[in-house]
Amino acid sequence: MVIRAYRGVLLAASLVLMAMVSFAQEADSVQQPEAGGNAQTKTVEVSRAFAPSIGDAERIHYLPSIDDTLRAPMAFEYTLSPRPMLQGYAMRELPPARMSKEPLRPISPFFIKLGYGNYTSPLAQVYISGGRRERLGYAISLDHNSSFGEVTLAGGESVKAPESLTGVGVHATGVFKTFAVRGQATYAHDYSAFYGRRDTLHQAYNTLWGSTTSAHRYGIALDAYSTYLDSSHFNYAGRFAIDRYSDDRQMSQTHVHASVKGHVYMHSECFGGEIRLNHYGKDMNSQEAPNTQFSLAPWAKLFGDRWRVIVGCEALLDANRGTTGIFLYPRAHFSYDIVRHYLIPYVEADGGVETADYSTLRRENPWAAPGQLAWNASRKMQVRGGVKGNFTPRATFDFFVAYALVDSMHFWVNNRLTVPVTLLTRDTIYGSDFGLVYDNVERVHARGEIAYGVSERFDCGIEVDYWHYKLRKVSHAWHRPSYRAVMRIDYNLRRKVFAGLYLYLEGGQVARGLNGDPIDLGVNYDLNLNVRYRFTKSFSAFAEVRNLLAARHDTYYLYPQRRFQGYLGIVMHF
């Protein structure tokens, strides 16, 4: 009872004391006498919270380092206890995928094309094949194209200009486990006439005019090559061929060719080479002119993910008409894929011999002088730089510029005849054949090519070439063009109508006049059109027009081409 009485007294005293203290604080904070002695009320308002700041502070640009060299290595041990993993679901075995062959379009083993055009121009093509076979394939081909009409010369004279080309070939291929063999036998017959002339008053002295040449070409060839699909084996290829040329002017030539080449990969390097032997036995009016060439060409190729380098050389021995020479030509290539498959610059260097055998000369110029012999041209060095790639997945391009040093390059010129005018005077006229002049030249060749395959139905392309010759002795590059352009467009409408348009432009050619002055041959613009309509799967009709613009141009001086030549015919395949 006494304790409870004291508790009440203590509680009442505490409450009185707290009230007195709070009253004193309130009076001190509200009423303050000023210096003049008058008591006024002053109100203080806080505008913003207290914001502390630090002045005269500097930043330390480095962190403290520990100079203690004592290091405590961390070492721990663990053990692996193998145990089977318990899976809460059953594994399902995946069935093997079934591979199916891509569908192949059917091949027609028989193809026949027959047509006829103005200028008395029959046309025939026949192909027979064994179809698709796994081990053995064969084919037989026959081609014939001829014209027997007249052409108009520069003086307005119409003359007969017969020409004919017929070819027959038999081809066979056998595929074995690790190699394949391919053989062929060919025969070709070409017929042409010397119909070009300028002078008719002295016709008796131009004995070749109006005469014809009938030439036969026979050939057999055998090729053998490896068929390894991987790069760990040595891959090889060999060829043996014999060609025979003869004509009714007692000119003949036999060409024997043998070569073997191979390569092998070693990691990211590839090493290879080629050995070639060519022999030309020429018999020109019982005058022999043999030419033998033997060459050895080793090379090495290095490549990476985006670049490729090829380095090599060719050592060649050329024995031609009693003169023997040894030549060494470079082989080099460098390319780098800057943008994969879209932009690939490259630089190349090479060289070689351009063989001028009689059969090749007759293909180049059918009106070459009978028995014309030629020296081989030596392309001592050719440097080529360019860029190739793709604009889009459907558009490809290739541009390059090449510089070459060529010795003994030949140029075609009209042969000249000296005829008597009176007993004391003589005159010079054009002959109907062509001869050769030679010179050492520096040649610049620029070429650009673009191909654009819009779709399976539409395809187009353009090719442009430009040549510039720096000569030493000859005044002009006779009968060689300065520029050439070829443009093509192919289109098929629902595989029912097939059409093709081709434009051929060539210019810059000059011929040697009687006094040596150049004669400009003008620009050759040749527009060709072909259309084929497919009635059934095995029968079609076609129409072809050559030189649609009827342009007059001399292939060689005094030898104009035919103007507006059209064909109509049929095509069968079954």
JSON list of C-alpha atoms in Angstrom, two decimals, residues 461-565:
[
{"chain": "A", "resi": 461, "resn": "GLY", "atom": "CA", "xyz": [24.56, -11.09, -121.76]},
{"chain": "A", "resi": 462, "resn": "ILE", "atom": "CA", "xyz": [27.13, -8.78, -123.31]},
{"chain": "A", "resi": 463, "resn": "GLU", "atom": "CA", "xyz": [30.84, -9.17, -124.13]},
{"chain": "A", "resi": 464, "resn": "VAL", "atom": "CA", "xyz": [33.10, -6.28, -125.15]},
{"chain": "A", "resi": 465, "resn": "ASP", "atom": "CA", "xyz": [36.76, -6.49, -126.28]},
{"chain": "A", "resi": 466, "resn": "TYR", "atom": "CA", "xyz": [39.27, -3.78, -127.14]},
{"chain": "A", "resi": 467, "resn": "TRP", "atom": "CA", "xyz": [42.77, -4.22, -128.61]},
{"chain": "A", "resi": 468, "resn": "HIS", "atom": "CA", "xyz": [45.63, -1.81, -129.11]},
{"chain": "A", "resi": 469, "resn": "TYR", "atom": "CA", "xyz": [48.87, -2.76, -130.92]},
{"chain": "A", "resi": 470, "resn": "LYS", "atom": "CA", "xyz": [52.22, -1.01, -130.75]},
{"chain": "A", "resi": 471, "resn": "LEU", "atom": "CA", "xyz": [54.21, -2.20, -133.80]},
{"chain": "A", "resi": 472, "resn": "ARG", "atom": "CA", "xyz": [57.87, -1.87, -134.71]},
{"chain": "A", "resi": 473, "resn": "LYS", "atom": "CA", "xyz": [58.13, -2.46, -138.46]},
{"chain": "A", "resi": 474, "resn": "VAL", "atom": "CA", "xyz": [54.63, -3.01, -139.82]},
{"chain": "A", "resi": 475, "resn": "SER", "atom": "CA", "xyz": [52.63, 0.20, -140.14]},
{"chain": "A", "resi": 476, "resn": "HIS", "atom": "CA", "xyz": [49.23, -1.27, -139.15]},
{"chain": "A", "resi": 477, "resn": "ALA", "atom": "CA", "xyz": [47.81, -4.42, -137.57]},
{"chain": "A", "resi": 478, "resn": "TRP", "atom": "CA", "xyz": [46.39, -5.61, -140.89]},
{"chain": "A", "resi": 479, "resn": "HIS", "atom": "CA", "xyz": [42.96, -7.32, -140.74]},
{"chain": "A", "resi": 480, "resn": "ARG", "atom": "CA", "xyz": [42.89, -7.35, -136.93]},
{"chain": "A", "resi": 481, "resn": "PRO", "atom": "CA", "xyz": [39.93, -5.58, -135.25]},
{"chain": "A", "resi": 482, "resn": "SER", "atom": "CA", "xyz": [40.32, -2.84, -132.66]},
{"chain": "A", "resi": 483, "resn": "TYR", "atom": "CA", "xyz": [37.04, -3.57, -130.88]},
{"chain": "A", "resi": 484, "resn": "ARG", "atom": "CA", "xyz": [34.32, -6.20, -130.81]},
{"chain": "A", "resi": 485, "resn": "ALA", "atom": "CA", "xyz": [30.99, -6.43, -128.99]},
{"chain": "A", "resi": 486, "resn": "VAL", "atom": "CA", "xyz": [28.58, -9.35, -128.78]},
{"chain": "A", "resi": 487, "resn": "MET", "atom": "CA", "xyz": [25.11, -8.98, -127.23]},
{"chain": "A", "resi": 488, "resn": "ARG", "atom": "CA", "xyz": [22.62, -11.80, -126.83]},
{"chain": "A", "resi": 489, "resn": "ILE", "atom": "CA", "xyz": [19.04, -12.25, -125.57]},
{"chain": "A", "resi": 490, "resn": "ASP", "atom": "CA", "xyz": [17.35, -15.65, -125.19]},
{"chain": "A", "resi": 491, "resn": "TYR", "atom": "CA", "xyz": [13.73, -16.10, -124.21]},
{"chain": "A", "resi": 492, "resn": "ASN", "atom": "CA", "xyz": [11.24, -18.94, -124.08]},
{"chain": "A", "resi": 493, "resn": "LEU", "atom": "CA", "xyz": [7.51, -18.59, -123.51]},
{"chain": "A", "resi": 494, "resn": "ARG", "atom": "CA", "xyz": [6.16, -21.50, -121.47]},
{"chain": "A", "resi": 495, "resn": "ARG", "atom": "CA", "xyz": [8.60, -23.81, -123.28]},
{"chain": "A", "resi": 496, "resn": "LYS", "atom": "CA", "xyz": [6.45, -23.34, -126.35]},
{"chain": "A", "resi": 497, "resn": "VAL", "atom": "CA", "xyz": [8.07, -20.43, -128.20]},
{"chain": "A", "resi": 498, "resn": "PHE", "atom": "CA", "xyz": [11.86, -20.05, -128.16]},
{"chain": "A", "resi": 499, "resn": "ALA", "atom": "CA", "xyz": [13.50, -16.88, -129.49]},
{"chain": "A", "resi": 500, "resn": "GLY", "atom": "CA", "xyz": [17.04, -15.56, -129.61]},
{"chain": "A", "resi": 501, "resn": "LEU", "atom": "CA", "xyz": [18.49, -12.22, -130.75]},
{"chain": "A", "resi": 502, "resn": "TYR", "atom": "CA", "xyz": [22.24, -11.76, -131.27]},
{"chain": "A", "resi": 503, "resn": "LEU", "atom": "CA", "xyz": [24.07, -8.58, -132.27]},
{"chain": "A", "resi": 504, "resn": "TYR", "atom": "CA", "xyz": [27.69, -8.74, -133.40]},
{"chain": "A", "resi": 505, "resn": "LEU", "atom": "CA", "xyz": [29.73, -5.53, -133.81]},
{"chain": "A", "resi": 506, "resn": "GLU", "atom": "CA", "xyz": [33.32, -5.37, -135.00]},
{"chain": "A", "resi": 507, "resn": "GLY", "atom": "CA", "xyz": [35.40, -2.47, -136.24]},
{"chain": "A", "resi": 508, "resn": "GLY", "atom": "CA", "xyz": [38.84, -0.96, -136.61]},
{"chain": "A", "resi": 509, "resn": "GLN", "atom": "CA", "xyz": [40.05, -3.37, -139.31]},
{"chain": "A", "resi": 510, "resn": "VAL", "atom": "CA", "xyz": [42.26, -2.04, -142.09]},
{"chain": "A", "resi": 511, "resn": "ALA", "atom": "CA", "xyz": [43.68, -3.76, -145.17]},
{"chain": "A", "resi": 512, "resn": "ARG", "atom": "CA", "xyz": [46.95, -3.03, -146.96]},
{"chain": "A", "resi": 513, "resn": "GLY", "atom": "CA", "xyz": [46.49, -1.23, -150.27]},
{"chain": "A", "resi": 514, "resn": "LEU", "atom": "CA", "xyz": [48.58, -1.68, -153.38]},
{"chain": "A", "resi": 515, "resn": "ASN", "atom": "CA", "xyz": [50.85, 1.20, -152.38]},
{"chain": "A", "resi": 516, "resn": "GLY", "atom": "CA", "xyz": [50.89, 0.23, -148.69]},
{"chain": "A", "resi": 517, "resn": "ASP", "atom": "CA", "xyz": [48.25, 2.72, -147.56]},
{"chain": "A", "resi": 518, "resn": "PRO", "atom": "CA", "xyz": [45.55, 1.49, -145.14]},
{"chain": "A", "resi": 519, "resn": "ILE", "atom": "CA", "xyz": [42.05, 0.76, -146.43]},
{"chain": "A", "resi": 520, "resn": "ASP", "atom": "CA", "xyz": [39.35, 1.05, -143.76]},
{"chain": "A", "resi": 521, "resn": "LEU", "atom": "CA", "xyz": [36.98, -1.95, -143.84]},
{"chain": "A", "resi": 522, "resn": "GLY", "atom": "CA", "xyz": [34.32, -0.11, -141.82]},
{"chain": "A", "resi": 523, "resn": "VAL", "atom": "CA", "xyz": [32.13, -1.47, -139.05]},
{"chain": "A", "resi": 524, "resn": "ASN", "atom": "CA", "xyz": [30.61, -4.92, -139.27]},
{"chain": "A", "resi": 525, "resn": "TYR", "atom": "CA", "xyz": [27.18, -4.99, -137.61]},
{"chain": "A", "resi": 526, "resn": "ASP", "atom": "CA", "xyz": [25.62, -8.41, -137.89]},
{"chain": "A", "resi": 527, "resn": "LEU", "atom": "CA", "xyz": [22.17, -8.96, -136.34]},
{"chain": "A", "resi": 528, "resn": "ASN", "atom": "CA", "xyz": [20.89, -12.55, -136.16]},
{"chain": "A", "resi": 529, "resn": "LEU", "atom": "CA", "xyz": [17.43, -13.75, -135.14]},
{"chain": "A", "resi": 530, "resn": "ASN", "atom": "CA", "xyz": [16.12, -17.26, -134.55]},
{"chain": "A", "resi": 531, "resn": "VAL", "atom": "CA", "xyz": [12.62, -18.38, -133.56]},
{"chain": "A", "resi": 532, "resn": "ARG", "atom": "CA", "xyz": [11.37, -21.90, -132.85]},
{"chain": "A", "resi": 533, "resn": "TYR", "atom": "CA", "xyz": [7.77, -22.94, -132.22]},
{"chain": "A", "resi": 534, "resn": "ARG", "atom": "CA", "xyz": [7.16, -26.23, -130.44]},
{"chain": "A", "resi": 535, "resn": "PHE", "atom": "CA", "xyz": [4.04, -27.99, -131.72]},
{"chain": "A", "resi": 536, "resn": "THR", "atom": "CA", "xyz": [4.54, -31.16, -129.67]},
{"chain": "A", "resi": 537, "resn": "LYS", "atom": "CA", "xyz": [7.22, -32.53, -127.37]},
{"chain": "A", "resi": 538, "resn": "SER", "atom": "CA", "xyz": [9.00, -34.09, -130.34]},
{"chain": "A", "resi": 539, "resn": "PHE", "atom": "CA", "xyz": [8.26, -31.74, -133.25]},
{"chain": "A", "resi": 540, "resn": "SER", "atom": "CA", "xyz": [9.12, -28.06, -133.79]},
{"chain": "A", "resi": 541, "resn": "ALA", "atom": "CA", "xyz": [9.48, -25.58, -136.64]},
{"chain": "A", "resi": 542, "resn": "PHE", "atom": "CA", "xyz": [12.17, -22.90, -136.77]},
{"chain": "A", "resi": 543, "resn": "ALA", "atom": "CA", "xyz": [13.12, -19.77, -138.69]},
{"chain": "A", "resi": 544, "resn": "GLU", "atom": "CA", "xyz": [16.59, -18.22, -138.67]},
{"chain": "A", "resi": 545, "resn": "VAL", "atom": "CA", "xyz": [17.77, -14.95, -140.18]},
{"chain": "A", "resi": 546, "resn": "ARG", "atom": "CA", "xyz": [21.46, -14.12, -140.43]},
{"chain": "A", "resi": 547, "resn": "ASN", "atom": "CA", "xyz": [22.57, -10.56, -141.16]},
{"chain": "A", "resi": 548, "resn": "LEU", "atom": "CA", "xyz": [19.06, -9.26, -140.58]},
{"chain": "A", "resi": 549, "resn": "LEU", "atom": "CA", "xyz": [20.10, -5.68, -141.41]},
{"chain": "A", "resi": 550, "resn": "ALA", "atom": "CA", "xyz": [21.62, -6.79, -144.77]},
{"chain": "A", "resi": 551, "resn": "ALA", "atom": "CA", "xyz": [24.93, -5.09, -143.91]},
{"chain": "A", "resi": 552, "resn": "ARG", "atom": "CA", "xyz": [27.75, -5.29, -146.42]},
{"chain": "A", "resi": 553, "resn": "HIS", "atom": "CA", "xyz": [31.13, -6.03, -144.88]},
{"chain": "A", "resi": 554, "resn": "ASP", "atom": "CA", "xyz": [34.34, -7.72, -146.04]},
{"chain": "A", "resi": 555, "resn": "THR", "atom": "CA", "xyz": [35.46, -10.58, -143.83]},
{"chain": "A", "resi": 556, "resn": "TYR", "atom": "CA", "xyz": [38.84, -10.11, -145.51]},
{"chain": "A", "resi": 557, "resn": "TYR", "atom": "CA", "xyz": [39.41, -7.39, -148.09]},
{"chain": "A", "resi": 558, "resn": "LEU", "atom": "CA", "xyz": [37.70, -8.27, -151.42]},
{"chain": "A", "resi": 559, "resn": "TYR", "atom": "CA", "xyz": [35.69, -11.08, -149.74]},
{"chain": "A", "resi": 560, "resn": "PRO", "atom": "CA", "xyz": [32.26, -9.72, -148.70]},
{"chain": "A", "resi": 561, "resn": "GLN", "atom": "CA", "xyz": [29.94, -11.69, -146.46]},
{"chain": "A", "resi": 562, "resn": "ARG", "atom": "CA", "xyz": [26.44, -12.78, -147.52]},
{"chain": "A", "resi": 563, "resn": "ARG", "atom": "CA", "xyz": [23.59, -10.30, -146.95]},
{"chain": "A", "resi": 564, "resn": "PHE", "atom": "CA", "xyz": [20.26, -11.30, -145.38]},
{"chain": "A", "resi": 565, "resn": "GLN", "atom": "CA", "xyz": [20.42, -15.07, -145.29]}
]
